[in-house]
PDB file of C-alpha atoms in Angstrom:
ATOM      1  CA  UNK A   1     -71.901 202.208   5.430  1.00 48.00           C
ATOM      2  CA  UNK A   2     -74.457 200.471   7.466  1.00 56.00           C
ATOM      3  CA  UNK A   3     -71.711 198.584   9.741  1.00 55.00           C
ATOM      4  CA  UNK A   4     -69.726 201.322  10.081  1.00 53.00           C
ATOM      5  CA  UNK A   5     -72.765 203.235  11.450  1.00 54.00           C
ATOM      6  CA  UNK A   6     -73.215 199.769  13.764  1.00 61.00           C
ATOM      7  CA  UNK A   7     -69.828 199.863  14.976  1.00 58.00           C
ATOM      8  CA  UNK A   8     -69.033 203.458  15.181  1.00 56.00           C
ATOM      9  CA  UNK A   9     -72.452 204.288  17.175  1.00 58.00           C
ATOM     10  CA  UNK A  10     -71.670 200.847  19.347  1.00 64.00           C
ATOM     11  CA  UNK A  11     -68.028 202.131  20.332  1.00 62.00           C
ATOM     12  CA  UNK A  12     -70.162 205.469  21.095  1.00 56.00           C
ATOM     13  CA  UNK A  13     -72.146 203.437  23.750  1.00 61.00           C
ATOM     14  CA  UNK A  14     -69.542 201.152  24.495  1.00 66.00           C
ATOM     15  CA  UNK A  15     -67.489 204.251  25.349  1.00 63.00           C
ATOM     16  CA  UNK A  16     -70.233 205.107  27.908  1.00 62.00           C
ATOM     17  CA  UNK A  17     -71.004 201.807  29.282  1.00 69.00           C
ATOM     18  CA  UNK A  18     -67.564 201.432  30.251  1.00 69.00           C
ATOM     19  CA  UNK A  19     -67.585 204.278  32.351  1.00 65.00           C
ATOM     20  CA  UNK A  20     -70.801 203.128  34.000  1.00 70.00           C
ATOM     21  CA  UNK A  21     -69.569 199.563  34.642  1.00 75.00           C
ATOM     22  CA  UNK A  22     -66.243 201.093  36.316  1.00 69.00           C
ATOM     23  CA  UNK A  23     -67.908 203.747  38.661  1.00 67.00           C
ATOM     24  CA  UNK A  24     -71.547 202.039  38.793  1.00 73.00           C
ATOM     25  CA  UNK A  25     -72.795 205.348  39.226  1.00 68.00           C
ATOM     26  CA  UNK A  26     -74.012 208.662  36.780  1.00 59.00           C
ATOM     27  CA  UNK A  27     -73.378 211.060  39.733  1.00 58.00           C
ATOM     28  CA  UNK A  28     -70.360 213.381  37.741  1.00 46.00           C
ATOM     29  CA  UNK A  29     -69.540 213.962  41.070  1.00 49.00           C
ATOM     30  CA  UNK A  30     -68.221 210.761  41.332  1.00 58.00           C
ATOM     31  CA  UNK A  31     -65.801 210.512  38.766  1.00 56.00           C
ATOM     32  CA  UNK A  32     -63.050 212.248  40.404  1.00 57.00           C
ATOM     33  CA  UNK A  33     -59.902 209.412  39.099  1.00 61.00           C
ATOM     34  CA  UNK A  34     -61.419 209.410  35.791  1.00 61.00           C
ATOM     35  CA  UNK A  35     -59.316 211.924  34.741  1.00 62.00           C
ATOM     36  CA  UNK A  36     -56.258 209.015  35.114  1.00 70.00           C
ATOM     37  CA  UNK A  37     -57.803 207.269  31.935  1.00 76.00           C
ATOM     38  CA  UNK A  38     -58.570 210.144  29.981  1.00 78.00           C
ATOM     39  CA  UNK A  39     -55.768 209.759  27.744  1.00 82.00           C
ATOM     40  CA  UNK A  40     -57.599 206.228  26.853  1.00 84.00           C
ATOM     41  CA  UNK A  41     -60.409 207.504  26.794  1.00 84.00           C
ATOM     42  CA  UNK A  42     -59.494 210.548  24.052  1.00 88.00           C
ATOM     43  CA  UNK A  43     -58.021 207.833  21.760  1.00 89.00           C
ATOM     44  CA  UNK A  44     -61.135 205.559  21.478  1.00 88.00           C
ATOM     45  CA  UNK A  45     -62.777 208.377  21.054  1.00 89.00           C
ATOM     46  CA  UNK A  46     -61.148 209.790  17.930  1.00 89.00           C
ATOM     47  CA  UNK A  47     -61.457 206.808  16.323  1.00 89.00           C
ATOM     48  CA  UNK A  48     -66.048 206.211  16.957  1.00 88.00           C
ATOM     49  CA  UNK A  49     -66.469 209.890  16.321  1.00 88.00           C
ATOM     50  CA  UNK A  50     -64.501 210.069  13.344  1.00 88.00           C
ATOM     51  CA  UNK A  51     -66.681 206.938  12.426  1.00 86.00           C
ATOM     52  CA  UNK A  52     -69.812 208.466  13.603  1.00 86.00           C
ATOM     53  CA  UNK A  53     -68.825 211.474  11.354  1.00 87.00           C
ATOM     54  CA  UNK A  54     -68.663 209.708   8.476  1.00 84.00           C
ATOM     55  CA  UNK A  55     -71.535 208.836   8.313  1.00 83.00           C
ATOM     56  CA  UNK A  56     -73.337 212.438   8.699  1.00 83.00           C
ATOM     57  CA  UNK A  57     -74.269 213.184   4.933  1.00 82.00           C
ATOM     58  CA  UNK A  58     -73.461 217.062   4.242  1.00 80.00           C
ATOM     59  CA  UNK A  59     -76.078 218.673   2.770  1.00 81.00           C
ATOM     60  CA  UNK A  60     -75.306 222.312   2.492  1.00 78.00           C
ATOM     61  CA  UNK A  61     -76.574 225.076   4.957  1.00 76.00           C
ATOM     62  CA  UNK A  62     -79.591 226.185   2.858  1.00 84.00           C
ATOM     63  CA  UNK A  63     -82.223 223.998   4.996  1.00 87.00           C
ATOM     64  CA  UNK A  64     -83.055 222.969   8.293  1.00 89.00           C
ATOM     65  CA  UNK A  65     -82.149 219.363   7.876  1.00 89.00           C
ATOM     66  CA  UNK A  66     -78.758 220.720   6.329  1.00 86.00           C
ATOM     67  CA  UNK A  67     -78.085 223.250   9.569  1.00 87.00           C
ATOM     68  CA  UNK A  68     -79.106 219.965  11.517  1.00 87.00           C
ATOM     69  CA  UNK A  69     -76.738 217.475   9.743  1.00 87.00           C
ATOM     70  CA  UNK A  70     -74.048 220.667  10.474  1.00 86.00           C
ATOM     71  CA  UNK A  71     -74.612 220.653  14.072  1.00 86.00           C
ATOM     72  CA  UNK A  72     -74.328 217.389  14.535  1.00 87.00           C
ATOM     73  CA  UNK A  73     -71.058 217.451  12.637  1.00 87.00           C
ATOM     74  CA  UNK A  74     -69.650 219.938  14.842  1.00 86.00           C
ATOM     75  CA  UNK A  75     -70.803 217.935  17.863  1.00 86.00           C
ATOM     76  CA  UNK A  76     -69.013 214.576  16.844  1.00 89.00           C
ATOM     77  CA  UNK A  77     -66.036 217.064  15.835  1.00 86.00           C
ATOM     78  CA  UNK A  78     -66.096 217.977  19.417  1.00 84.00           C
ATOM     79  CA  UNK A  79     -65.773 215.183  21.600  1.00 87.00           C
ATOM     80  CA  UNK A  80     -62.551 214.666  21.031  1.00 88.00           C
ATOM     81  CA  UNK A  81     -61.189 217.903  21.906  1.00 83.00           C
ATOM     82  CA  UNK A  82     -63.197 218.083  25.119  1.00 80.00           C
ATOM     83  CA  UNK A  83     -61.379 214.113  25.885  1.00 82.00           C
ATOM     84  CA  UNK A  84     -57.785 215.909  24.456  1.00 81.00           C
ATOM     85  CA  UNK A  85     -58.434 219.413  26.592  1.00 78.00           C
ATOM     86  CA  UNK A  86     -58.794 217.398  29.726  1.00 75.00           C
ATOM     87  CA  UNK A  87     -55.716 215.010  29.820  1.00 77.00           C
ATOM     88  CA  UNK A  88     -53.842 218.619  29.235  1.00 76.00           C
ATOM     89  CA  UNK A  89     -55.770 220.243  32.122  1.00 74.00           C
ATOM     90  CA  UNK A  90     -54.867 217.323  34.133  1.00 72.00           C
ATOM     91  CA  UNK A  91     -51.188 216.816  33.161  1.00 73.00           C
ATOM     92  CA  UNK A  92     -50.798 220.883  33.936  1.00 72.00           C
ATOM     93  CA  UNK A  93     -52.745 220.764  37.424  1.00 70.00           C
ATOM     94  CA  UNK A  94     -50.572 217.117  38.480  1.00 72.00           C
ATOM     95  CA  UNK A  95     -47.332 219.411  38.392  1.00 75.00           C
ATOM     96  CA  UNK A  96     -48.172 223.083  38.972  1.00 76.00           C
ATOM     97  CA  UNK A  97     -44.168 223.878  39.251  1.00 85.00           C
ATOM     98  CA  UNK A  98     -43.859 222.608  35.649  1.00 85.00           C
ATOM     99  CA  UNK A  99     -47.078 224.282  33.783  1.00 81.00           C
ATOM    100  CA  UNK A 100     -44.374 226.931  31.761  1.00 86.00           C
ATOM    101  CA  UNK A 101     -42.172 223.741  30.650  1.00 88.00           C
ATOM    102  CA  UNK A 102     -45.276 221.118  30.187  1.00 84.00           C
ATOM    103  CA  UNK A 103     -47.525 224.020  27.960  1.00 81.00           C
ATOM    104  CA  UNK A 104     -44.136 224.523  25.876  1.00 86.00           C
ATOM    105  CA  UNK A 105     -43.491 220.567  25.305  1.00 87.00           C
ATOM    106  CA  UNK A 106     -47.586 220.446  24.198  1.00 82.00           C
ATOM    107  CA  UNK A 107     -47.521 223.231  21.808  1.00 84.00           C
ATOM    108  CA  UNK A 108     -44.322 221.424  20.648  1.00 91.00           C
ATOM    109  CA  UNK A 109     -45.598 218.469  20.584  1.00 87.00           C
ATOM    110  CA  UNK A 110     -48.951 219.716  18.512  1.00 85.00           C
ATOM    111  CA  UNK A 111     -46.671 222.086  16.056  1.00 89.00           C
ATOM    112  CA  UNK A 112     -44.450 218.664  15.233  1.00 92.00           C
ATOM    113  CA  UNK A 113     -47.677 216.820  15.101  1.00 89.00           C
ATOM    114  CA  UNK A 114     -49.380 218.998  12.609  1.00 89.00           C
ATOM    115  CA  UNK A 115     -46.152 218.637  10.005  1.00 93.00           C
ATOM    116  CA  UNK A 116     -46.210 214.710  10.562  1.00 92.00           C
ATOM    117  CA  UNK A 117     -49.590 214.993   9.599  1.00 91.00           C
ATOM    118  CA  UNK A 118     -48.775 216.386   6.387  1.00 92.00           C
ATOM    119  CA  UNK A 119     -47.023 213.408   5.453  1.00 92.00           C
ATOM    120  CA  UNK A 120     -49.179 210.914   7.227  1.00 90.00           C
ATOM    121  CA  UNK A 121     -51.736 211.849   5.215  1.00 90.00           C
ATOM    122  CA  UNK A 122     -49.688 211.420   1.928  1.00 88.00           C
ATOM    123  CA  UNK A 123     -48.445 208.031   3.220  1.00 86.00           C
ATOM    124  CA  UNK A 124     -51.588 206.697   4.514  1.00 86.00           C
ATOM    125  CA  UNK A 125     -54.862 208.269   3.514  1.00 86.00           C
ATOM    126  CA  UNK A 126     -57.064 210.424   5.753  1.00 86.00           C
ATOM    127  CA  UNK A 127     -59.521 206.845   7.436  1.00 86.00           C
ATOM    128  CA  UNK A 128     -56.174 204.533   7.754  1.00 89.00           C
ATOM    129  CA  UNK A 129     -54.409 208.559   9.213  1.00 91.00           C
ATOM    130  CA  UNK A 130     -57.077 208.804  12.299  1.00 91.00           C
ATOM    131  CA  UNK A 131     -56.046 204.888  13.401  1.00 91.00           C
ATOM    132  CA  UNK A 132     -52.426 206.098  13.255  1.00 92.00           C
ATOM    133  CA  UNK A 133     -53.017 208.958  14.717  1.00 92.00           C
ATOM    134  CA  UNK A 134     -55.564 207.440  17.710  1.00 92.00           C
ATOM    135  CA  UNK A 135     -52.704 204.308  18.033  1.00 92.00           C
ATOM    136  CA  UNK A 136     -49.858 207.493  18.861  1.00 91.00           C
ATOM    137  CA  UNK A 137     -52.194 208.989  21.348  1.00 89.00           C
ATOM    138  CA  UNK A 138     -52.528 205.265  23.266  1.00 90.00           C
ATOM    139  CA  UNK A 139     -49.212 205.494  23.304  1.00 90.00           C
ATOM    140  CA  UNK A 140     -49.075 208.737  24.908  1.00 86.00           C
ATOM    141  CA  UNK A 141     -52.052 207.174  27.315  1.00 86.00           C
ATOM    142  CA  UNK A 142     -49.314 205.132  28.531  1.00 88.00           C
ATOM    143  CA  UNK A 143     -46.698 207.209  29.584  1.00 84.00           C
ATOM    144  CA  UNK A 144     -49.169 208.921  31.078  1.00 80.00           C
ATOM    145  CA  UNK A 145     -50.067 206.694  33.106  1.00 81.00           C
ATOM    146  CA  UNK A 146     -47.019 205.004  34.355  1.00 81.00           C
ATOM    147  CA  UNK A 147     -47.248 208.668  36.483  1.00 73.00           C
ATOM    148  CA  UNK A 148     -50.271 207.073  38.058  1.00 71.00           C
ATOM    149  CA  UNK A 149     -49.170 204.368  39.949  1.00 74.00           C
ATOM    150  CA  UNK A 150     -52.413 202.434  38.834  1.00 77.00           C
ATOM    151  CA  UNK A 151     -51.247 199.114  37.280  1.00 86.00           C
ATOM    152  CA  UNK A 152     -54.969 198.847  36.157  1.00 85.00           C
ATOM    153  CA  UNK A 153     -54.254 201.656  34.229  1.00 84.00           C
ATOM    154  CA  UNK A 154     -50.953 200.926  32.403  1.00 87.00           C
ATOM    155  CA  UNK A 155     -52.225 197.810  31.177  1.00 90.00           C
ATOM    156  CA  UNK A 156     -55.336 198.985  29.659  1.00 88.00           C
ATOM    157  CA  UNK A 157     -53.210 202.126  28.001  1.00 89.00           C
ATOM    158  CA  UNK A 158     -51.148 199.129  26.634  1.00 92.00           C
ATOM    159  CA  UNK A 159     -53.471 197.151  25.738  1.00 93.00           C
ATOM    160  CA  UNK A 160     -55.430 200.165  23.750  1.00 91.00           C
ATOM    161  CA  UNK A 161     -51.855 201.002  22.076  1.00 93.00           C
ATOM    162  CA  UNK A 162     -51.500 197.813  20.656  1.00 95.00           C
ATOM    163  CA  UNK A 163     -55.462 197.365  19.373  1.00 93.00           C
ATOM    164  CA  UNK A 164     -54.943 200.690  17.783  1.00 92.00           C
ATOM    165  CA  UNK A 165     -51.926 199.993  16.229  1.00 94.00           C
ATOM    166  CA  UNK A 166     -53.007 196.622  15.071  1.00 95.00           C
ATOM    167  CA  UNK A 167     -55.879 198.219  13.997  1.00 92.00           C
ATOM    168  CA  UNK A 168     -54.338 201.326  11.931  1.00 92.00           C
ATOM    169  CA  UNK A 169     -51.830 198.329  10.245  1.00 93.00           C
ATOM    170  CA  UNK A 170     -55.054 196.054   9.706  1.00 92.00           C
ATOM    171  CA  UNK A 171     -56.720 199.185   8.004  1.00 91.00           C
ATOM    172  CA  UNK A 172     -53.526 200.190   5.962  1.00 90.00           C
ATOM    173  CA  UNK A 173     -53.261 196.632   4.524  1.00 92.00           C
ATOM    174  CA  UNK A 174     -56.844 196.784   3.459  1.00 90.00           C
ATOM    175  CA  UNK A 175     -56.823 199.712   2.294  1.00 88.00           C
ATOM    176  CA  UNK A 176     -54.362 198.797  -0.211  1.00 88.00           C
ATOM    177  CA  UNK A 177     -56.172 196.218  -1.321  1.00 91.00           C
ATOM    178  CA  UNK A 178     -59.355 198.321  -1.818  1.00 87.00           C
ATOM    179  CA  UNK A 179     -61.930 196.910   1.139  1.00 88.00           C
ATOM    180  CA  UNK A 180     -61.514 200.154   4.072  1.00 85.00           C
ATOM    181  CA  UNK A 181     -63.304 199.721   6.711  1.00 82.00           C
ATOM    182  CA  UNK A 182     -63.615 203.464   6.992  1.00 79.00           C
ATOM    183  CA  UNK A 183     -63.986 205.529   3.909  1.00 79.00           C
ATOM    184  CA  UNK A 184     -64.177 209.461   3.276  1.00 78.00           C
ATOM    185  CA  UNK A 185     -66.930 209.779   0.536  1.00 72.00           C
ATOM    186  CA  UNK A 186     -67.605 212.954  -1.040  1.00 70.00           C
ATOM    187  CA  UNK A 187     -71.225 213.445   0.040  1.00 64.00           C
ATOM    188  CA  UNK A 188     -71.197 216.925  -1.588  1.00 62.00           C
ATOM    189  CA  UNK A 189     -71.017 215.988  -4.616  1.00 61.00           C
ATOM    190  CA  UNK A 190     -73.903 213.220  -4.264  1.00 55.00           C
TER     191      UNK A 190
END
């Protein structure tokens, strides 16, 4: 649990430091064509906070440190959407002819996503799932960005599809042999 915690909350800052090194600037202001990589961005994402939120122990809602732990497990919960809600604002304000057709093909998209699931999970557990899961949405990163024109930008959605995915196969294989690198644990029940 301890290098998970190391890696997930490093990803967390890497995530952040990346932005910083790109832009050289925390003026928000600023960051006007960082909506181009926030497909990218939303996949990495998934992957440290689901990390992060493993290791958040639940302990019930009966005490402060338990409303605490809570909080901070709807926070980590969070960040992705926020990453996920803003590649969808931006695809729907890049083609405001299209918003009708483009919010049908996402609600699509999230209805045949949600069945998938179903048997994703069956298939590959809910740690080995989120890598799967975080790989498809790289992939997604990079048909986005093919729209861009930013060459930059397709080759770091590639490159992001193909960690992922060598990642969710790296964590399948070791999963079935019994050494995850990210495991649910029923803290609950601790």
């Amino acid at each position: 649990q301890m290098v998970n915690h190391g890696l997930s909350t490093g990803a967390l800052f890497l995530l952040v430091g990346m932005i910083y090194e790109r832009r050289h600037t925390r003026d928000l202001d600023a960051f006007g064509g960082l909506s181009k990589a926030m497909p990218v961005f939303y996949a990495f994402s998934l992957v440290a906070c689901f990390a992060v939120y493993l290791e958040i122990p639940y302990l019930g809602a009966e005490s402060a440190k338990g409303v605490a732990a809570l909080c901070a497990s709807y926070v980590v919960i969070a960040i992705p959407f926020v990453f996920s809600g803003i590649t969808v604002a931006v695809a729907l304000t890049r083609f405001p002819s299209d918003v009708p057709r483009l919010y049908a093909a996402d609600l699509l998209g999230a209805a045949l996503g949600c069945v998938a699931l179903i048997y994703l999970l069956e298939l590959a557990g809910g740690a080995s799932s989120v890598l799967v899961v975080a790989a498809g949405i790289a992939s997604g990163a990079v048909l986005f960005a093919q729209g861009s024109g930013d060459v930059r930008l397709r080759r770091a959605a590639a490159g992001a599809a193909a960690l992922l995915a060598a990642a969710a196969g790296g964590h399948l294989v070791l999963a079935a042999r019994g050494m995850p690198l990210f495991e649910i644990v029923d803290t609950a029940s601790k």
